[in-house]
Coordinates of C-alpha atoms and ligand atoms in Angstrom, one line a residue:
X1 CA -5.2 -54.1 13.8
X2 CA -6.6 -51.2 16.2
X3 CA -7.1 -48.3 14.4
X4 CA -5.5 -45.2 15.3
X5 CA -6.9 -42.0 14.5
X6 CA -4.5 -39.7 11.9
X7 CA -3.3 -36.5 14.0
X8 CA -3.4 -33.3 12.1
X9 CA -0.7 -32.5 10.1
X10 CA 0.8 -35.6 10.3
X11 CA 4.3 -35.5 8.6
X12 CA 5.6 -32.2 9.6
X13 CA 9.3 -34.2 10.6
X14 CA 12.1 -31.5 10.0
X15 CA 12.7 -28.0 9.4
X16 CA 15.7 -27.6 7.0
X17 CA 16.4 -30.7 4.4
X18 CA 17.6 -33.7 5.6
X19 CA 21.2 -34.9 5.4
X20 CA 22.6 -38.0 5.3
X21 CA 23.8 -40.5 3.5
X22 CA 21.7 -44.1 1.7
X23 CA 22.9 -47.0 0.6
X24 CA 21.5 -47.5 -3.0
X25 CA 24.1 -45.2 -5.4
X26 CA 27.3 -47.6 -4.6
X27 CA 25.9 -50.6 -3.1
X28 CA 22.7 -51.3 -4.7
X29 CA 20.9 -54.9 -3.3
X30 CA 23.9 -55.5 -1.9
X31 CA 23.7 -54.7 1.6
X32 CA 23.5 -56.2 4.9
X33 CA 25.0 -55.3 8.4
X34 CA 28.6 -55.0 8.1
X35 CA 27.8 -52.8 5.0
X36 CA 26.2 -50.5 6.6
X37 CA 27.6 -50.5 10.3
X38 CA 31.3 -49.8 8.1
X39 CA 29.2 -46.5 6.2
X40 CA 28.2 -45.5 9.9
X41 CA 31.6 -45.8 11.5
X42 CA 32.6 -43.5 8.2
X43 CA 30.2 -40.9 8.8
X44 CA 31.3 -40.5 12.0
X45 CA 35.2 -40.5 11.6
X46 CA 35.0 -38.5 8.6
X47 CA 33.6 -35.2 10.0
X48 CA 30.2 -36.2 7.7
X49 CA 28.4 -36.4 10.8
X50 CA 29.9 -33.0 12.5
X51 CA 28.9 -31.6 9.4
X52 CA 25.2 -32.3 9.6
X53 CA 25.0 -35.5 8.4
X54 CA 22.0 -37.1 9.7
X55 CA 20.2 -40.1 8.7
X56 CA 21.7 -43.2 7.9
X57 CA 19.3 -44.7 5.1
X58 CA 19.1 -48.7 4.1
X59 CA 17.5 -48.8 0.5
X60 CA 17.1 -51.5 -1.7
X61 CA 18.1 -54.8 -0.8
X62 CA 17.4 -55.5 3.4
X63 CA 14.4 -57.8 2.4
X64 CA 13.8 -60.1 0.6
X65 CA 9.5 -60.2 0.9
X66 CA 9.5 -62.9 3.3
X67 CA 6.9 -62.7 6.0
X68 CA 5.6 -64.9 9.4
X69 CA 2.3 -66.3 9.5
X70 CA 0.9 -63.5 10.8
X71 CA 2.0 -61.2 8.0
X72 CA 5.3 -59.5 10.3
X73 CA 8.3 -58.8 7.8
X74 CA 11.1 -61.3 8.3
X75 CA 14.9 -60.7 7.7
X76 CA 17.9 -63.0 7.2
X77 CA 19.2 -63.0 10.4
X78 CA 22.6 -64.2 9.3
X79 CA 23.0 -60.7 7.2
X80 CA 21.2 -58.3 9.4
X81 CA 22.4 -60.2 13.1
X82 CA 19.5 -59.1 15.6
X83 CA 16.7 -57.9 12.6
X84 CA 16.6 -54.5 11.6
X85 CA 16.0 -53.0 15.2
X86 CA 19.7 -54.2 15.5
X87 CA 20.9 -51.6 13.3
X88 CA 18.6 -49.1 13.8
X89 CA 20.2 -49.5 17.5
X90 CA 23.4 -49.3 16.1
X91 CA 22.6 -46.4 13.8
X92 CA 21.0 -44.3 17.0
X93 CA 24.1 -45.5 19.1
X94 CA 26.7 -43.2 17.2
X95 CA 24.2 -40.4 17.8
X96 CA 22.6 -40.5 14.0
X97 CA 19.2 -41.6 12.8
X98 CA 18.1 -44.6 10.8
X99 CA 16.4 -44.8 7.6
X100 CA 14.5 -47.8 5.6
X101 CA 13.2 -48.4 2.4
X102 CA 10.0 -50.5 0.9
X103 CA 7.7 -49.8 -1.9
X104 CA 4.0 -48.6 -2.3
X105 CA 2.7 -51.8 -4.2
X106 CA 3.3 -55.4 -3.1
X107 CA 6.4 -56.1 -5.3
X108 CA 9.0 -53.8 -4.8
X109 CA 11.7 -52.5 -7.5
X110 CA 14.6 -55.8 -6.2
X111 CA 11.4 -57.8 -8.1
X112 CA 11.1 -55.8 -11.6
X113 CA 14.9 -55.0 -11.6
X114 CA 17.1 -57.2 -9.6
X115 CA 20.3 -55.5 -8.5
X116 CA 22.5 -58.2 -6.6
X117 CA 20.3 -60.4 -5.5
X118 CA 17.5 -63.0 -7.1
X119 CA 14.1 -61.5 -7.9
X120 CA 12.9 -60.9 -4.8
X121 CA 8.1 -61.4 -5.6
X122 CA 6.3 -59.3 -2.5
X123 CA 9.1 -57.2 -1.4
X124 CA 6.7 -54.4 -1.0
X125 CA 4.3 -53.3 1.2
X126 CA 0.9 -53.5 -0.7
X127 CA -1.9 -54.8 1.3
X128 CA 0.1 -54.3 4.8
X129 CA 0.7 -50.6 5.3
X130 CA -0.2 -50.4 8.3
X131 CA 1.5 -53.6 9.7
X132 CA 4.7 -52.5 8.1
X133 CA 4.8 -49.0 8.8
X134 CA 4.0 -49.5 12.5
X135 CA 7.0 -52.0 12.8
X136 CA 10.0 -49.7 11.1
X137 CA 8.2 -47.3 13.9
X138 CA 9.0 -50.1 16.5
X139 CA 12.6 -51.0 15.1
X140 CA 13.2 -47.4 15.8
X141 CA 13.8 -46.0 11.9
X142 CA 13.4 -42.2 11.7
X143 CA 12.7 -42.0 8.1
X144 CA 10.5 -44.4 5.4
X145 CA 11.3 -44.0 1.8
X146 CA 8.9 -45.6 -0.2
X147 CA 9.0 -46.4 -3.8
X148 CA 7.0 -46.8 -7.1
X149 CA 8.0 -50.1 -8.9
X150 CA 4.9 -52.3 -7.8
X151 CA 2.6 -49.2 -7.8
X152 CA 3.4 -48.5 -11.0
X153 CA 3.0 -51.9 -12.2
X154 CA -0.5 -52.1 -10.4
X155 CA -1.7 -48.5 -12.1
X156 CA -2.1 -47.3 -8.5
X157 CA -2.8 -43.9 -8.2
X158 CA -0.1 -41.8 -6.7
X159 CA -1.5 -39.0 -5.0
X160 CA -4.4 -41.7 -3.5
X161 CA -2.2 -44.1 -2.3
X162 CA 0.5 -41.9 -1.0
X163 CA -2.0 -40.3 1.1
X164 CA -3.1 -43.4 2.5
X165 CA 0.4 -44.4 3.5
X166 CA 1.1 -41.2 5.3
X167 CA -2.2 -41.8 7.3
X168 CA -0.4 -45.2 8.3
X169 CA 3.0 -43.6 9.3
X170 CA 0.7 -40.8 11.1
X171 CA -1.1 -44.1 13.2
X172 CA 2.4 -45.5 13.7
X173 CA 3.8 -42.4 15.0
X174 CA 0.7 -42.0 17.0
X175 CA 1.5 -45.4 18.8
X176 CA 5.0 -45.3 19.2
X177 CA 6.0 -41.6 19.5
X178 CA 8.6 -41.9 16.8
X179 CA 8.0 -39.9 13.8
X180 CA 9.4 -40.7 10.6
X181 CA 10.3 -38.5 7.7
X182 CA 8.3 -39.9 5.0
X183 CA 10.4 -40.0 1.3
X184 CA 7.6 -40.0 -1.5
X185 CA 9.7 -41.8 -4.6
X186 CA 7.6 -41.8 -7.2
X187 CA 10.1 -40.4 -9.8
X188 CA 7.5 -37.3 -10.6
X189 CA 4.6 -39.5 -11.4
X190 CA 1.4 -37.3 -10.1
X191 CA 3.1 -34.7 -9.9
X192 CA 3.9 -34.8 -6.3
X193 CA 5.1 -31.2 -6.1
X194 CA 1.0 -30.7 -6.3
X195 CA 0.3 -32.3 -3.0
X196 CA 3.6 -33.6 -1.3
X197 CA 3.7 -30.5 0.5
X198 CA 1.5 -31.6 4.3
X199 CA 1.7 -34.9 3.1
X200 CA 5.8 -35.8 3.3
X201 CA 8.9 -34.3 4.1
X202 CA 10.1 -34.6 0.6
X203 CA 8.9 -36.1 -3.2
X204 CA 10.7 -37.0 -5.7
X205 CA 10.7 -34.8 -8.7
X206 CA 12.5 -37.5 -12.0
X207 CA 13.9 -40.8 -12.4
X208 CA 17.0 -41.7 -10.8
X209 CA 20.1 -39.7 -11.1
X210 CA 22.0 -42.9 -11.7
X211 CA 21.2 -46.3 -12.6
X212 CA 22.5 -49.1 -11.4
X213 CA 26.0 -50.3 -13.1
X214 CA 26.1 -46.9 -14.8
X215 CA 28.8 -44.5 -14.2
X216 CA 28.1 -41.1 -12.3
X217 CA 26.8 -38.3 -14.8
X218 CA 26.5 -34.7 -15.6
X219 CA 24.0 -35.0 -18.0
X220 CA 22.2 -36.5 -15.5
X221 CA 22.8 -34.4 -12.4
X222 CA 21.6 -31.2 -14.4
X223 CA 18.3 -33.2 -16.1
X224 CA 17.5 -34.0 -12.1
X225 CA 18.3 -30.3 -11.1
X226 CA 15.8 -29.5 -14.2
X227 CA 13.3 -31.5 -13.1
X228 CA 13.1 -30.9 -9.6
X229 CA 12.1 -27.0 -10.1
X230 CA 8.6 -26.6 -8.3
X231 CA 10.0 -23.5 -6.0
X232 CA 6.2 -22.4 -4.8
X233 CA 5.9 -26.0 -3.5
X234 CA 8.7 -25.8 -1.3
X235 CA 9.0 -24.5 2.6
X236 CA 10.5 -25.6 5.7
X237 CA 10.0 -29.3 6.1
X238 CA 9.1 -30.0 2.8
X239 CA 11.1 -30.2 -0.3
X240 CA 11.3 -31.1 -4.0
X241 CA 13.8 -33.9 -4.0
X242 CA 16.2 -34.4 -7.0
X243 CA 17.8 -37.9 -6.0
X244 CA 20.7 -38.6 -3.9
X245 CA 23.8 -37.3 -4.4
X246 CA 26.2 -38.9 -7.1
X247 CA 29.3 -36.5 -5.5
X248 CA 32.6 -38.5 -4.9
X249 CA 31.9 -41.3 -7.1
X250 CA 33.8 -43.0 -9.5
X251 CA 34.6 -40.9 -12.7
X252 CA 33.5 -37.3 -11.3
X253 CA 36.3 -34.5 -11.1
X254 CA 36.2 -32.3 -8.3
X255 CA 34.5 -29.4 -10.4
X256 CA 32.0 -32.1 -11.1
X257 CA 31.3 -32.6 -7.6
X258 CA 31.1 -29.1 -6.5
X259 CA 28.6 -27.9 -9.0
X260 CA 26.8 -30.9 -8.3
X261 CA 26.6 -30.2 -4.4
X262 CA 26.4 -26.7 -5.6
X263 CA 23.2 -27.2 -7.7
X264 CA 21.4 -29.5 -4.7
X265 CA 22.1 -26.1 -2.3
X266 CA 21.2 -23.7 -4.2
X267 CA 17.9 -25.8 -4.4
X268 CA 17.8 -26.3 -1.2
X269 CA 17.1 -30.4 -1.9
X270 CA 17.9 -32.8 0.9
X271 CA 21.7 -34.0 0.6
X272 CA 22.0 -37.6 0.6
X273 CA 25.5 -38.9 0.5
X274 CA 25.7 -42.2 -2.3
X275 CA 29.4 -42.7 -2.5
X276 CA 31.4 -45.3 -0.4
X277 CA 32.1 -42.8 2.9
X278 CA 34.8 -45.6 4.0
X279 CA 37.2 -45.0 1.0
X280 CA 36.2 -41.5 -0.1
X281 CA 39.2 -39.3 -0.7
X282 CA 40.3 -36.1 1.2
X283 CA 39.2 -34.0 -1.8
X284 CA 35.8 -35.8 -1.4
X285 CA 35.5 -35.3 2.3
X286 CA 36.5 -31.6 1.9
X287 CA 34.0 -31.3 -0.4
X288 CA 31.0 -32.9 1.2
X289 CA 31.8 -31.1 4.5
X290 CA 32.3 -27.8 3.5
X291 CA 30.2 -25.4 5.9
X292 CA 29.1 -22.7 3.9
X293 CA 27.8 -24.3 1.2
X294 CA 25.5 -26.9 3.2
X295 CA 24.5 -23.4 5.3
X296 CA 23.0 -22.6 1.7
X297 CA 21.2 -26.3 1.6
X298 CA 20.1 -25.6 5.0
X299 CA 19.2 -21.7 5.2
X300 CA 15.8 -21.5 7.3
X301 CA 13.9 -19.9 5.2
X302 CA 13.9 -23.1 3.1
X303 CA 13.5 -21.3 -0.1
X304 CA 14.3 -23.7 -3.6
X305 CA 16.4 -21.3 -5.5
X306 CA 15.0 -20.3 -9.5
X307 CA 16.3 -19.1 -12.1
X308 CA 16.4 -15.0 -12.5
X309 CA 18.3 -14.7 -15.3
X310 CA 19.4 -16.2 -18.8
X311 CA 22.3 -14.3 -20.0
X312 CA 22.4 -16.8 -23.5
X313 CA 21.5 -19.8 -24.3
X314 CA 22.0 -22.0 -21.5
X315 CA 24.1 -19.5 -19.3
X316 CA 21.6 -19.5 -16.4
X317 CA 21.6 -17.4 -13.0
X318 CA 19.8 -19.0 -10.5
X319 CA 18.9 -16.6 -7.1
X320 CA 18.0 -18.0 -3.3
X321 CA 16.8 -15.2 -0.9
X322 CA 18.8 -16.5 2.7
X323 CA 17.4 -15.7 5.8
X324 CA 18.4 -12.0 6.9
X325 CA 18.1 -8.7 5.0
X326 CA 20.0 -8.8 1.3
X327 CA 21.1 -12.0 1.4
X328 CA 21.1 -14.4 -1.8
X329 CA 23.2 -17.5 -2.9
X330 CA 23.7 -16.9 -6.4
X331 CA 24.9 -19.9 -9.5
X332 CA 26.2 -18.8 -12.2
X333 CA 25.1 -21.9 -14.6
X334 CA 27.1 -23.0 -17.8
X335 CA 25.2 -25.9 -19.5
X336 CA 26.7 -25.2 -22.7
X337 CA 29.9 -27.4 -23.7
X338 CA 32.5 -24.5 -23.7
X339 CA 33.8 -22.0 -21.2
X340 CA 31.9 -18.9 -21.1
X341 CA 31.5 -15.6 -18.6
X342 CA 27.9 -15.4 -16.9
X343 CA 26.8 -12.4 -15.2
X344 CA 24.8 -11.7 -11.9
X345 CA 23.1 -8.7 -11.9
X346 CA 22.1 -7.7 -8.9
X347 CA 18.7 -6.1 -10.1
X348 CA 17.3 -9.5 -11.2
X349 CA 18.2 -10.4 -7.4
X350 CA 16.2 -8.0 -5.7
X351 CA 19.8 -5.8 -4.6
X352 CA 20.0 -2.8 -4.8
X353 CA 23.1 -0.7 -4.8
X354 CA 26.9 -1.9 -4.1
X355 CA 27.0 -5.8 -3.2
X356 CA 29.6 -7.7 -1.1
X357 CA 30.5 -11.1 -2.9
X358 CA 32.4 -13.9 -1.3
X359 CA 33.1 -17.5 -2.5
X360 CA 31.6 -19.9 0.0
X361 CA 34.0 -23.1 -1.2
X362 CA 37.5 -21.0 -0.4
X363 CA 35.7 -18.7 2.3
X364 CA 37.0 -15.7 0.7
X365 CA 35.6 -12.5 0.0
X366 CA 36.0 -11.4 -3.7
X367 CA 34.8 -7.9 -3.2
X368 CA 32.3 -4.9 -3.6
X369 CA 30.6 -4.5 -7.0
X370 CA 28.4 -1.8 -8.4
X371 CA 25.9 -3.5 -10.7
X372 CA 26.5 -6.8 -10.8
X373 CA 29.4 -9.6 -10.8
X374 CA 30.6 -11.7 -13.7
X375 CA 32.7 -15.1 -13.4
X376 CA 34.1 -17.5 -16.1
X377 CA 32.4 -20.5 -15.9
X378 CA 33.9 -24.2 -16.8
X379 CA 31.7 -26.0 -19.8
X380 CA 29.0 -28.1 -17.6
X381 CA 29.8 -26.5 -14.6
X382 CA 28.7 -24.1 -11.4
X383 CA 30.2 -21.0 -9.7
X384 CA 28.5 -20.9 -6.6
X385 CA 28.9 -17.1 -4.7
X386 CA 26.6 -15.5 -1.2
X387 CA 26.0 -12.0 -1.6
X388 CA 24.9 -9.3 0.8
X389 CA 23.5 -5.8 0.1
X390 CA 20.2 -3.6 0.0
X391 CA 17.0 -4.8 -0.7
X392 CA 15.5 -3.8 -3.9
X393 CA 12.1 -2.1 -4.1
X394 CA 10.6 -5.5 -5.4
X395 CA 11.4 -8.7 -5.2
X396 CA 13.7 -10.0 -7.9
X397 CA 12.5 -12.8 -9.8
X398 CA 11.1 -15.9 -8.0
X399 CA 13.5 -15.1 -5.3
X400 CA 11.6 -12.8 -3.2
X401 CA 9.2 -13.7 -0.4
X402 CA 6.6 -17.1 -1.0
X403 CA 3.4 -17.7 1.1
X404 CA 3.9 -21.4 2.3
X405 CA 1.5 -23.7 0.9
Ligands
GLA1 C1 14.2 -47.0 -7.7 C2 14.4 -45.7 -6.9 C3 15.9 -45.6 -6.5 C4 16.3 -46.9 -5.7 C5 15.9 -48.1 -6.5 C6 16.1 -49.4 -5.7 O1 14.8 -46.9 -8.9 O2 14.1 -44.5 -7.6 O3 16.2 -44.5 -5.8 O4 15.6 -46.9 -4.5 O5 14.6 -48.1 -6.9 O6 15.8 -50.5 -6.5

């Protein structure tokens, strides 16, 4: 193939965290056109898509590791009518973008851990990056999340080969003109938080929040929150990722979902939907949609929150300078198993003096405080508030200003 040369900064895709929704948390392998055309029709009738809701992405499961003579991916054209440009069309026709999924070694994860379908041998794209990355570029996806089973298998080397495949998506772009946010999903191994940043639009920072036929968990939402805190590695267009988003699946309460989608803002992580958009409830919906709390996901600055404060034992504040003069999402954080009050202080925020508060999930404003605010906070859950006052003298924290890396 003609060699392209790789244009500088080669990945630089978005500038706040992509939205969307992907395929993998309800559906796993078992996906195909209909599937996903019924998710898309969802976004879109739902308000998902008014609500910022971007990228439609198909993860495990489209391929099976067939290939032409010539070494082109094939698809079964009975499941995916018209190949994968097809849907991307489709995708791109209600005014979203399209997403796609392969691996970084030649056997993908469907291989080492079939979900749905057989074993699927050489469903990655080892030994054809750029081949396969130039034709998603060609079937018109906007974003490539590629995976770790196959190059963890092989003992590849993350940072290496990662770095090679965004030199094939930077050629690919180069040709076709599309670029493609480029998901490194290496669960944390290499510590992508270390060089992800100029290299993709977003790493993944632990294993997966849920695993397939496994029920929706707190215990794992709040490991994945853990895990994902790299906050100097983070900036506009790049961002620690802590999994998709387990909100409005089966077994979570609504305080479950909220401090989960609470947690991802404050963080300031890409929001991927994973539950099924086509029968999500109201409560869902309202939940997923609601405007300022994804203006927290999506403040400009781009700025993961960190933690300022630990009252006790796992009774955590977590700070996130917003764009403007004294503004800061605040979480009051109860990881302990009973009911407890936290306390923001508005010191360890970098505020000085009185301090408006206002709940961003009712839209209400709760008042002018002195020193600081405290809430009661549900065992294993999140109060999530936006404040607005004087900046301090210093910076509080790790909230304060961070040169871009
Ligand atoms: C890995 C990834 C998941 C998902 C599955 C698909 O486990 O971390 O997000 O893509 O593979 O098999």
């Amino acid at each position: 193939m003609r060699t392209v040369p790789v244009p500088a900064a080669p990945n630089n895709v978005v500038t706040t965290p992509p939205m969307g929704w992907a395929s993998w948390n309800t559906f796993a392998a078992r996906i195909d056109s209909n599937v996903i055309r019924a998710q898309v029709d969802a976004i879109v009738s739902s308000g998902l898509k008014d609500a910022g809701y971007e990228y439609v992405n198909i993860d495990e499961g489209w391929w099976q590791g067939t290939r032409d003579p010539a070494g082109n991916i094939t698809v079964d054209t009975a499941e995916w009518p018209g190949g994968m440009a097809a849907i991307a069309a489709y995708i791109h026709s209600k005014g979203l973008k399209a997403g796609i999924y392969t691996d970084a070694g030649r056997d993908g994860c469907g291989y080492y851990y079939p979900t749905g379908r057989p074993a699927a041998p050489g469903s990655g794209s080892g030994g054809h990056y750029d081949r396969d990355f130039l034709q998603f570029s060609r079937w018109g996806f906007d974003f490539v999340k590629v995976d770790w089973c196959g190059g963890y298998d092989e003992r590849l080397d993350p940072q290496a080969t990662y770095t090679r495949i965004g030199d094939s998506i930077a050629r690919a772009t180069a040709q076709t003109g599309r670029p493609m946010v480029f998901a490194i999903c290496s669960w944390g191994n290499g510590s992508p938080w270390n060089w992800g940043p100029g290299l993709a639009t977003m790493w993944r920072t632990s294993q997966d929040i849920i695993y397939h036929g496994q029920s929706a968990s707190m215990d794992r939402v709040l490991a994945n929150f853990g895990s994902a805190q790299h906050p100097t590695a983070q900036s506009p267009g790049h961002y620690n990722d802590p999994d998709m988003l387990v909100v409005g699946m089966p077994n979570f309460t609504a305080g479950q979902n909220r401090t989960h989608l609470a947690l991802w803002a404050i963080s300031g992580a890409p929001l991927l939907a994973g539950n099924n958009i086509a029968t999500m409830s109201a409560e869902t919906r309202a939940i997923l949609t609601n405007r300022e709390v994804i203006a927290i996901d999506q403040d400009p600055l781009g700025r993961q929150g960190a933690k300022v404060a630990e009252d006790d034992t796992d009774l955590q504040v977590y700070g996130k300078t917003l764009a403007g003069t004294g503004k800061r999402a605040v979480l009051l954080l109860n990881r302990t198993g009973v009911t407890a009050d936290i306390t923001a202080r508005w010191s360890t925020l970098g505020l000085t003096g009185s301090v408006a508060v206002r709940d961003p999930w009712t839209g209400t404003d709760r008042g002018s405080f002195a020193t600081g605010y405290t809430a009661s906070v549900p065992a294993e859950q999140a109060v999530l508030l936006t404040v607005t006052g004087a900046e301090g003298s210093s910076p509080g924290g790790h909230t304060g200003p961070i040169v871009a890396g």
